[in-house]
PDB file of C-alpha atoms in Angstrom:
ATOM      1  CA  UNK C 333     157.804  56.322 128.296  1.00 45.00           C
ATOM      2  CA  UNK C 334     154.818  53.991 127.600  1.00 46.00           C
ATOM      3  CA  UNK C 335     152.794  56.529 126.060  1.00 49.00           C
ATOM      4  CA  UNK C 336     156.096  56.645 123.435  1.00 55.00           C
ATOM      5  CA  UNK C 337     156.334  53.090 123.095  1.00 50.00           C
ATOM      6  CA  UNK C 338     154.995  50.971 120.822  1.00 54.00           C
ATOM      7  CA  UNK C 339     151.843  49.247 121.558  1.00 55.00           C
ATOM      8  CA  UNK C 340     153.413  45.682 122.292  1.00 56.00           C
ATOM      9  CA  UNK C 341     156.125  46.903 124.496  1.00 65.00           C
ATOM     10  CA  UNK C 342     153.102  48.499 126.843  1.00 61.00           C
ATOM     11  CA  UNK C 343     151.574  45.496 126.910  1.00 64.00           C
ATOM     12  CA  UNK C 344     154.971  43.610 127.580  1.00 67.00           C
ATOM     13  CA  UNK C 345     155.036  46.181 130.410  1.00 64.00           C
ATOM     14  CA  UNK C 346     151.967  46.395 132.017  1.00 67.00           C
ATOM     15  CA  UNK C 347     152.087  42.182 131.763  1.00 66.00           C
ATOM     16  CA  UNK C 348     155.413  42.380 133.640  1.00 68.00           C
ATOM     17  CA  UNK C 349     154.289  44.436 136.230  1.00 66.00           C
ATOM     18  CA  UNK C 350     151.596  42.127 137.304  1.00 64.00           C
ATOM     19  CA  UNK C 351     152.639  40.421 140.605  1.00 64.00           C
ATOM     20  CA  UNK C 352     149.672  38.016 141.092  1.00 65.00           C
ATOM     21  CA  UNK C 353     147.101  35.460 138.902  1.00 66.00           C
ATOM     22  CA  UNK C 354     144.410  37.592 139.982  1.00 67.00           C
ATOM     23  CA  UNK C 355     145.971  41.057 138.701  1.00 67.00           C
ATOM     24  CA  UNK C 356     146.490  39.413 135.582  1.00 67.00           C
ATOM     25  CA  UNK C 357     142.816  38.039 135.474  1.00 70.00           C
ATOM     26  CA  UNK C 358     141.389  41.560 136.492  1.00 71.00           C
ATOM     27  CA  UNK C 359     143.519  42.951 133.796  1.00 72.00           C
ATOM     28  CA  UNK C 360     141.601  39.999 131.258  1.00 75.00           C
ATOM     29  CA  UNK C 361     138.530  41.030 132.292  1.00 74.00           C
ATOM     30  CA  UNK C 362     139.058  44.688 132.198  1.00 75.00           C
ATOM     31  CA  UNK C 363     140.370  44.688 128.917  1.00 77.00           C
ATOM     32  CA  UNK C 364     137.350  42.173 127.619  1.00 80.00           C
ATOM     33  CA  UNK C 365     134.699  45.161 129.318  1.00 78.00           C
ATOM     34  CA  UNK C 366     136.767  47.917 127.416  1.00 80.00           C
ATOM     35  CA  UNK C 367     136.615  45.610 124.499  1.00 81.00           C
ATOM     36  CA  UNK C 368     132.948  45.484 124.456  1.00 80.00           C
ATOM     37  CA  UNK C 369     132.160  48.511 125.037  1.00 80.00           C
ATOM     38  CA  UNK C 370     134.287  49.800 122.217  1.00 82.00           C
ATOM     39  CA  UNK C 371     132.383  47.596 120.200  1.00 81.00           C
ATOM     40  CA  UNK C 372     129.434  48.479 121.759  1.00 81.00           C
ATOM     41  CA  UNK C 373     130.764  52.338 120.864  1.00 81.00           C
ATOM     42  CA  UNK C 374     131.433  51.670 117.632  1.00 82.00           C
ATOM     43  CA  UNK C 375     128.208  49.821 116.809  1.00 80.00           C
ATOM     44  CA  UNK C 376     126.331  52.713 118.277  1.00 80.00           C
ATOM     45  CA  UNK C 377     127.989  55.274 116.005  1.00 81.00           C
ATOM     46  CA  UNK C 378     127.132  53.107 113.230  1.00 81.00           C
ATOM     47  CA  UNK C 379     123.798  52.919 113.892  1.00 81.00           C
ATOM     48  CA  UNK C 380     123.783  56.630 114.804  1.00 80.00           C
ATOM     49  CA  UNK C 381     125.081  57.136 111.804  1.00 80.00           C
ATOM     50  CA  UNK C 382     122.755  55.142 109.701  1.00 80.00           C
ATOM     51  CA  UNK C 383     119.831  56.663 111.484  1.00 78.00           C
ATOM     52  CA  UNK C 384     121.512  60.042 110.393  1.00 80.00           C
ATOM     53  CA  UNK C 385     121.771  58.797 107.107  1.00 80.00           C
ATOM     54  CA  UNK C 386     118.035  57.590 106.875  1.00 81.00           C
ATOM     55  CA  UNK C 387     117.238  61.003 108.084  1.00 79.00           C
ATOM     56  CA  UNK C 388     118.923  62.501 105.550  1.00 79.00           C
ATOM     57  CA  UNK C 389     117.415  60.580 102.980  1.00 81.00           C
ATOM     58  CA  UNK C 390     113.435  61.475 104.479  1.00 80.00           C
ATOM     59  CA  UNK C 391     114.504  65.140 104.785  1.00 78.00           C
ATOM     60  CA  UNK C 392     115.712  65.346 101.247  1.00 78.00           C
ATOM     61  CA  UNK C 393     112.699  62.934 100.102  1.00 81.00           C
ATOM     62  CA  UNK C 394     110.178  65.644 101.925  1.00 78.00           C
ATOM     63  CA  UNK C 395     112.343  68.714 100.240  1.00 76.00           C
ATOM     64  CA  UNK C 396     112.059  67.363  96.894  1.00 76.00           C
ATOM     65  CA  UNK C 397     108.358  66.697  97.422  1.00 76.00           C
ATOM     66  CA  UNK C 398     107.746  70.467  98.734  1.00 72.00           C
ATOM     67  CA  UNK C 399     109.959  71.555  95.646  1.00 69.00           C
ATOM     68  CA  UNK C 400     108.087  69.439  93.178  1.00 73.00           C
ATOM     69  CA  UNK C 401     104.477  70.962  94.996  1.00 70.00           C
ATOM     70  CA  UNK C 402     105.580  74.644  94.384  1.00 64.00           C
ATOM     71  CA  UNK C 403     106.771  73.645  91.143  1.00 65.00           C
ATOM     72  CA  UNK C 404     103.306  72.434  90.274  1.00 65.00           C
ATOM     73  CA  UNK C 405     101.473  75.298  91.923  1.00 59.00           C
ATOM     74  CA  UNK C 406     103.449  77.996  90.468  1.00 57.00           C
ATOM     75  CA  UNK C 407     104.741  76.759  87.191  1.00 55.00           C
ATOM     76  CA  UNK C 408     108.228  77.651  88.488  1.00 49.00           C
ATOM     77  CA  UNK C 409     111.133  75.717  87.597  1.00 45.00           C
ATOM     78  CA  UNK C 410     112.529  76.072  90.655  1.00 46.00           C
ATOM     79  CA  UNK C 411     113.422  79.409  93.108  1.00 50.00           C
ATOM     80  CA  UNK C 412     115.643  80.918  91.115  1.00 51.00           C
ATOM     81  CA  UNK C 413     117.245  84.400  91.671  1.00 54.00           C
ATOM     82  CA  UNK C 414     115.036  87.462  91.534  1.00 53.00           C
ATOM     83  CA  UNK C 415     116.320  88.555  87.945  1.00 56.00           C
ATOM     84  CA  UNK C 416     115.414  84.621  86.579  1.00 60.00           C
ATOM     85  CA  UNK C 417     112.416  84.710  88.231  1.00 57.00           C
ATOM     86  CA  UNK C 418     110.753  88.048  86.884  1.00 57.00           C
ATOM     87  CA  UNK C 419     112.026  87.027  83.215  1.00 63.00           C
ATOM     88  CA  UNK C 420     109.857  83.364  84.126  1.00 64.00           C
ATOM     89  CA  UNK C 421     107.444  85.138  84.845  1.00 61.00           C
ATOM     90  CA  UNK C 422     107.503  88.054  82.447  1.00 60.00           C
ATOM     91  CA  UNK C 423     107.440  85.023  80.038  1.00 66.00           C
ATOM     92  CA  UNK C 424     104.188  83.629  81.300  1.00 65.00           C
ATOM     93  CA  UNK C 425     102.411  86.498  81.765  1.00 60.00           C
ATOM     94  CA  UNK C 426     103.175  87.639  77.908  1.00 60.00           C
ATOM     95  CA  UNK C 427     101.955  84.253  76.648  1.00 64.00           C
ATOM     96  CA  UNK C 428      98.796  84.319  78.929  1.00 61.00           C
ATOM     97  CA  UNK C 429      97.913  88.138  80.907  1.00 55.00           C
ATOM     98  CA  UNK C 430      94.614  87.071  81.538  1.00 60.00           C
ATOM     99  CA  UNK C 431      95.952  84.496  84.264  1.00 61.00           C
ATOM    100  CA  UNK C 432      97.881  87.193  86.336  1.00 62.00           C
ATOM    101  CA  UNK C 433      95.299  86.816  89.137  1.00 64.00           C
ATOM    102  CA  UNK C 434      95.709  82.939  89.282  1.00 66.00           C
ATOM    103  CA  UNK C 435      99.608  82.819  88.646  1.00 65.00           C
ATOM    104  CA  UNK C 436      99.877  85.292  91.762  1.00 66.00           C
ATOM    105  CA  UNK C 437      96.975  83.571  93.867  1.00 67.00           C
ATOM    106  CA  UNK C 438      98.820  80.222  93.379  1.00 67.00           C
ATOM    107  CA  UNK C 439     102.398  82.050  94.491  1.00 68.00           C
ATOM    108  CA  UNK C 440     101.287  83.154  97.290  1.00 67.00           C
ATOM    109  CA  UNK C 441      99.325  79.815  98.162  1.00 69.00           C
ATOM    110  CA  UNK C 442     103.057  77.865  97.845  1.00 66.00           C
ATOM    111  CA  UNK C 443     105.230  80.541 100.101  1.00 67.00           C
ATOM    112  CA  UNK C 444     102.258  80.348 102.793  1.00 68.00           C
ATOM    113  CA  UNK C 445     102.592  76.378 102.303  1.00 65.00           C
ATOM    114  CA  UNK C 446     106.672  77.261 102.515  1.00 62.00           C
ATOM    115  CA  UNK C 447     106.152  79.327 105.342  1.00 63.00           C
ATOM    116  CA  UNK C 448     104.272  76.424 107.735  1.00 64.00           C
ATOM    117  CA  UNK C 449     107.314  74.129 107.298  1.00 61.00           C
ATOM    118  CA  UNK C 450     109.502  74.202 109.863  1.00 54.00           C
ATOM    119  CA  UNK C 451     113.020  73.132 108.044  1.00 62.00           C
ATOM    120  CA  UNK C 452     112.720  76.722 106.312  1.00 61.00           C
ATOM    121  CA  UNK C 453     114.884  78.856 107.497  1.00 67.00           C
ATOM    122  CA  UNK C 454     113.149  82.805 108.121  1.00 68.00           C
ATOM    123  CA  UNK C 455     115.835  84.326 106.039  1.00 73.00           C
ATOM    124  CA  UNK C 456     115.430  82.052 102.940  1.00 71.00           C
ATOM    125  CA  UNK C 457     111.568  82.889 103.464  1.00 70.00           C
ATOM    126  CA  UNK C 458     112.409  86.738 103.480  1.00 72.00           C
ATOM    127  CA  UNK C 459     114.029  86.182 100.386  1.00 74.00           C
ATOM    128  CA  UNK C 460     111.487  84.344  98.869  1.00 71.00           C
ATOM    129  CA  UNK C 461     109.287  87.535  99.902  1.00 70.00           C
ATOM    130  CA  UNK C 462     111.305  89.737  98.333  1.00 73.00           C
ATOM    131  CA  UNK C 463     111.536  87.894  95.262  1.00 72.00           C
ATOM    132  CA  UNK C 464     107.866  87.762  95.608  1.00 71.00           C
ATOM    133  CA  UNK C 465     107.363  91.183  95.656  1.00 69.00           C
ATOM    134  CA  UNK C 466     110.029  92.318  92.801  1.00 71.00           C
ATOM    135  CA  UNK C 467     107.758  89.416  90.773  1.00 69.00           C
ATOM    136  CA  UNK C 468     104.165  90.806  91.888  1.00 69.00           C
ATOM    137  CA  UNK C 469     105.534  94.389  90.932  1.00 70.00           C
ATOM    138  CA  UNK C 470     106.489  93.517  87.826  1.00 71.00           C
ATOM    139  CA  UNK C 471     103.841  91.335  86.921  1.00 68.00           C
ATOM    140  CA  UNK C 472     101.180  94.500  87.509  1.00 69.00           C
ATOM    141  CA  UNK C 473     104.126  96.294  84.992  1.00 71.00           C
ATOM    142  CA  UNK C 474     103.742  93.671  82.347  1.00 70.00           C
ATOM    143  CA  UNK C 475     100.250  93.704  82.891  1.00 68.00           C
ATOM    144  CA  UNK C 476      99.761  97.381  82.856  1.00 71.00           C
ATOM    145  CA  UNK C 477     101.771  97.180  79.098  1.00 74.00           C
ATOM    146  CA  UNK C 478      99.967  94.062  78.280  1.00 71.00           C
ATOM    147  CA  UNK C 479      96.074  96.495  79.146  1.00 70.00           C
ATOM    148  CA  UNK C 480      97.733  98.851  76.837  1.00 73.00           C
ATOM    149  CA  UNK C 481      98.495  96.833  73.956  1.00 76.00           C
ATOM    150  CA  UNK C 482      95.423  95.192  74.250  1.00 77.00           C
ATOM    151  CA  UNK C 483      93.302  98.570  74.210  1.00 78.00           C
ATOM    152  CA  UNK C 484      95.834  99.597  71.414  1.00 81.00           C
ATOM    153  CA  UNK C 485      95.269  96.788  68.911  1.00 82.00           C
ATOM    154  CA  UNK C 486      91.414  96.865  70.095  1.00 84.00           C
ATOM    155  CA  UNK C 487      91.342 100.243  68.565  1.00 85.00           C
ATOM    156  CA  UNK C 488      93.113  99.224  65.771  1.00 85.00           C
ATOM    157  CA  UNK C 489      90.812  96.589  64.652  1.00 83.00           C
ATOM    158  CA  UNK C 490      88.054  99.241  65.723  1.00 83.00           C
ATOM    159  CA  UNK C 491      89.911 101.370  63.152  1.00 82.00           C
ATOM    160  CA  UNK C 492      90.519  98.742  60.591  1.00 81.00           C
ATOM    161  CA  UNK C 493      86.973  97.687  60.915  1.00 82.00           C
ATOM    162  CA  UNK C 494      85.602 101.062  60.374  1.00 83.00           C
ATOM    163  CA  UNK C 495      88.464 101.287  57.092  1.00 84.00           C
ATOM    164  CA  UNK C 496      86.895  97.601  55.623  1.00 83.00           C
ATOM    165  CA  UNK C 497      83.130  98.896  56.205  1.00 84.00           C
ATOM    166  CA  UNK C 498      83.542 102.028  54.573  1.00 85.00           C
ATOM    167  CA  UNK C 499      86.286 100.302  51.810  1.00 85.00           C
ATOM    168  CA  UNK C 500      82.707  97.931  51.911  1.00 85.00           C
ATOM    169  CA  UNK C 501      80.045 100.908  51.471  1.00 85.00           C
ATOM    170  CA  UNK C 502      81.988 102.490  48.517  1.00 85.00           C
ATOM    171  CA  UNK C 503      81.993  99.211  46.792  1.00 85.00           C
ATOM    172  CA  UNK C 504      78.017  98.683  47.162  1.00 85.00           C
ATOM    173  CA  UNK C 505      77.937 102.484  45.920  1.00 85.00           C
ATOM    174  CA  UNK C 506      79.986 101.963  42.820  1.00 85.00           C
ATOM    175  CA  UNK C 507      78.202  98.353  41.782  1.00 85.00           C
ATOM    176  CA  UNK C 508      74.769 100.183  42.201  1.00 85.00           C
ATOM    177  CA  UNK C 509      76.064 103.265  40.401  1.00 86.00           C
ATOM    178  CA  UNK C 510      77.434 100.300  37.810  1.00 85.00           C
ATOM    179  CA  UNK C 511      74.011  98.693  38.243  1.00 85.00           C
ATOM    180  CA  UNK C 512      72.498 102.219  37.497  1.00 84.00           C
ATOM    181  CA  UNK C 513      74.917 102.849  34.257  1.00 84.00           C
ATOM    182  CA  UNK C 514      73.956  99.514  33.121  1.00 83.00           C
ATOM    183  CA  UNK C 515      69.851 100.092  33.610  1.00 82.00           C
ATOM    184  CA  UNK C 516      70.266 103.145  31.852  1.00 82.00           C
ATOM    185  CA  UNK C 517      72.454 101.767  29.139  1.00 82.00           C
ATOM    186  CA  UNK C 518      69.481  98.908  28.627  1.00 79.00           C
ATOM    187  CA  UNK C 519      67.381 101.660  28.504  1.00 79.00           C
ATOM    188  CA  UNK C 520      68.374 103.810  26.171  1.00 76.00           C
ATOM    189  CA  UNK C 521      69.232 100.471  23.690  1.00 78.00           C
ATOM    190  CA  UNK C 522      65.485  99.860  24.049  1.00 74.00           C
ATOM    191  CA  UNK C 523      64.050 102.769  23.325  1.00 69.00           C
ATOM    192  CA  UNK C 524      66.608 103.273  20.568  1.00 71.00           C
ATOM    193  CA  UNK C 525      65.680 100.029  19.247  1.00 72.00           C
ATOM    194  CA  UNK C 526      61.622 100.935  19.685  1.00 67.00           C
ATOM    195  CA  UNK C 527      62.246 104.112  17.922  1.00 63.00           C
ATOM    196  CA  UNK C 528      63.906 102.728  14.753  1.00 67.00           C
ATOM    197  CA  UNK C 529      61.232  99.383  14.389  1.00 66.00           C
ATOM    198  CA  UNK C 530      58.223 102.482  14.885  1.00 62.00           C
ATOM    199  CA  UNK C 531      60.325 104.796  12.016  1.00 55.00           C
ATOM    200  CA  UNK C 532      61.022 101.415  10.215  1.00 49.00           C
ATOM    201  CA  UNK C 533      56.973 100.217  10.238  1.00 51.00           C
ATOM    202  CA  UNK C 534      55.452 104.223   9.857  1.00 47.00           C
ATOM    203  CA  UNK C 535      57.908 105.367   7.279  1.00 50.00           C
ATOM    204  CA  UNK C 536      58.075 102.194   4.666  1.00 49.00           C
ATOM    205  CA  UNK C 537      54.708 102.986   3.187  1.00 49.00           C
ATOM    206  CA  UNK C 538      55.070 106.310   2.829  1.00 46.00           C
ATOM    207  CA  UNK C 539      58.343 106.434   0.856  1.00 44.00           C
ATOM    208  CA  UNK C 540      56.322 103.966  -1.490  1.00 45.00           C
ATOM    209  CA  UNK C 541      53.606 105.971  -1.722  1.00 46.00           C
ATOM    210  CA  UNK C 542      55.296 108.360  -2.842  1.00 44.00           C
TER     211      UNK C 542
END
């Protein structure tokens, strides 16, 4: 019936059934210790809780550190899912092939720095390992095509190059052959011209000697 009644009634109750002074000064003093060390409950949980809090706060502090170091190392936006991650990377490695060896040195340097942390759990790290590999296989793909295009437009210039020097040669050959034409051209008006003042200076007097 007490547990049922409201609080005041129990402590109308439990007041009436005290039959001396000192019952009802043990009762005073019990319910001061409970008192206190409900407080003294309460405060502790508070603290507790603060101290969880401020925990919290370091562990997230320390995350967001480790985050922004693998972001720095690996040039990563973040861990993303294995799809996101191979098109990051398939990015990078188009704009700049020749740094495959140092994009995948300074992976693997941030999941070995990952993988001495304790807070990480083993299967977030197998992940990270698989997205690893998925990423490492198709950055030797990318790299493979990126060999091949290379060795494709190198022989294209080679083939270019060999079109401009021999576009180049027949040039030279036609201004000498011009130069040639030209020479012989000067030539001939030379001679022509010699020819005529030698008719013009041996033929005068005899067509008035005659």
């Amino acid at each position: 019936m007490a547990a049922n009644a409201p609080p005041f009634d129990v402590m109308r109750e439990i007041i009436t059934r005290v039959h001396s002074p000192a019952d009802l000064v043990s009762l005073c003093l019990a319910s001061t210790h409970m008192r206190d060390a409900c407080g003294s409950a309460v405060h502790g949980v508070a603290l507790a809780r603060h101290g969880l809090f401020v925990r919290l706060r370091r562990v997230r502090t320390v995350l967001a550190q480790r985050g922004e170091f693998v972001r720095r190392e690996t040039g990563l936006a973040a861990l993303l899912a294995p799809a996101a991650a191979a098109d990051s990377i398939a990015l990078r490695l188009e704009r700049a092939p020749h740094g495959l060896h140092d994009l995948l040195a300074a992976t693997q340097k941030a999941l070995s720095c990952v993988e001495n942390q304790s807070l990480v759990e083993p299967s977030r790290l197998l992940r990270v390992r698989q997205d690893l590999t998925h990423a490492a296989t198709l950055a030797c793909l990318i790299a493979w095509r990126q060999g091949a295009r290379e060795r494709q437009r190198q022989e294209q210039h080679h083939h270019h190059h060999n079109q401009q020097q021999q576009q180049q040669q027949q040039q030279q050959q036609q201004q000498q052959q011009q130069q040639q034409q030209q020479q012989q051209q000067q030539q001939n008006s030379l001679v022509a011209r010699a020819v005529q003042t030698q008719g013009l200076t041996l033929g005068e007097p005899a067509l008035f000697a005659a």
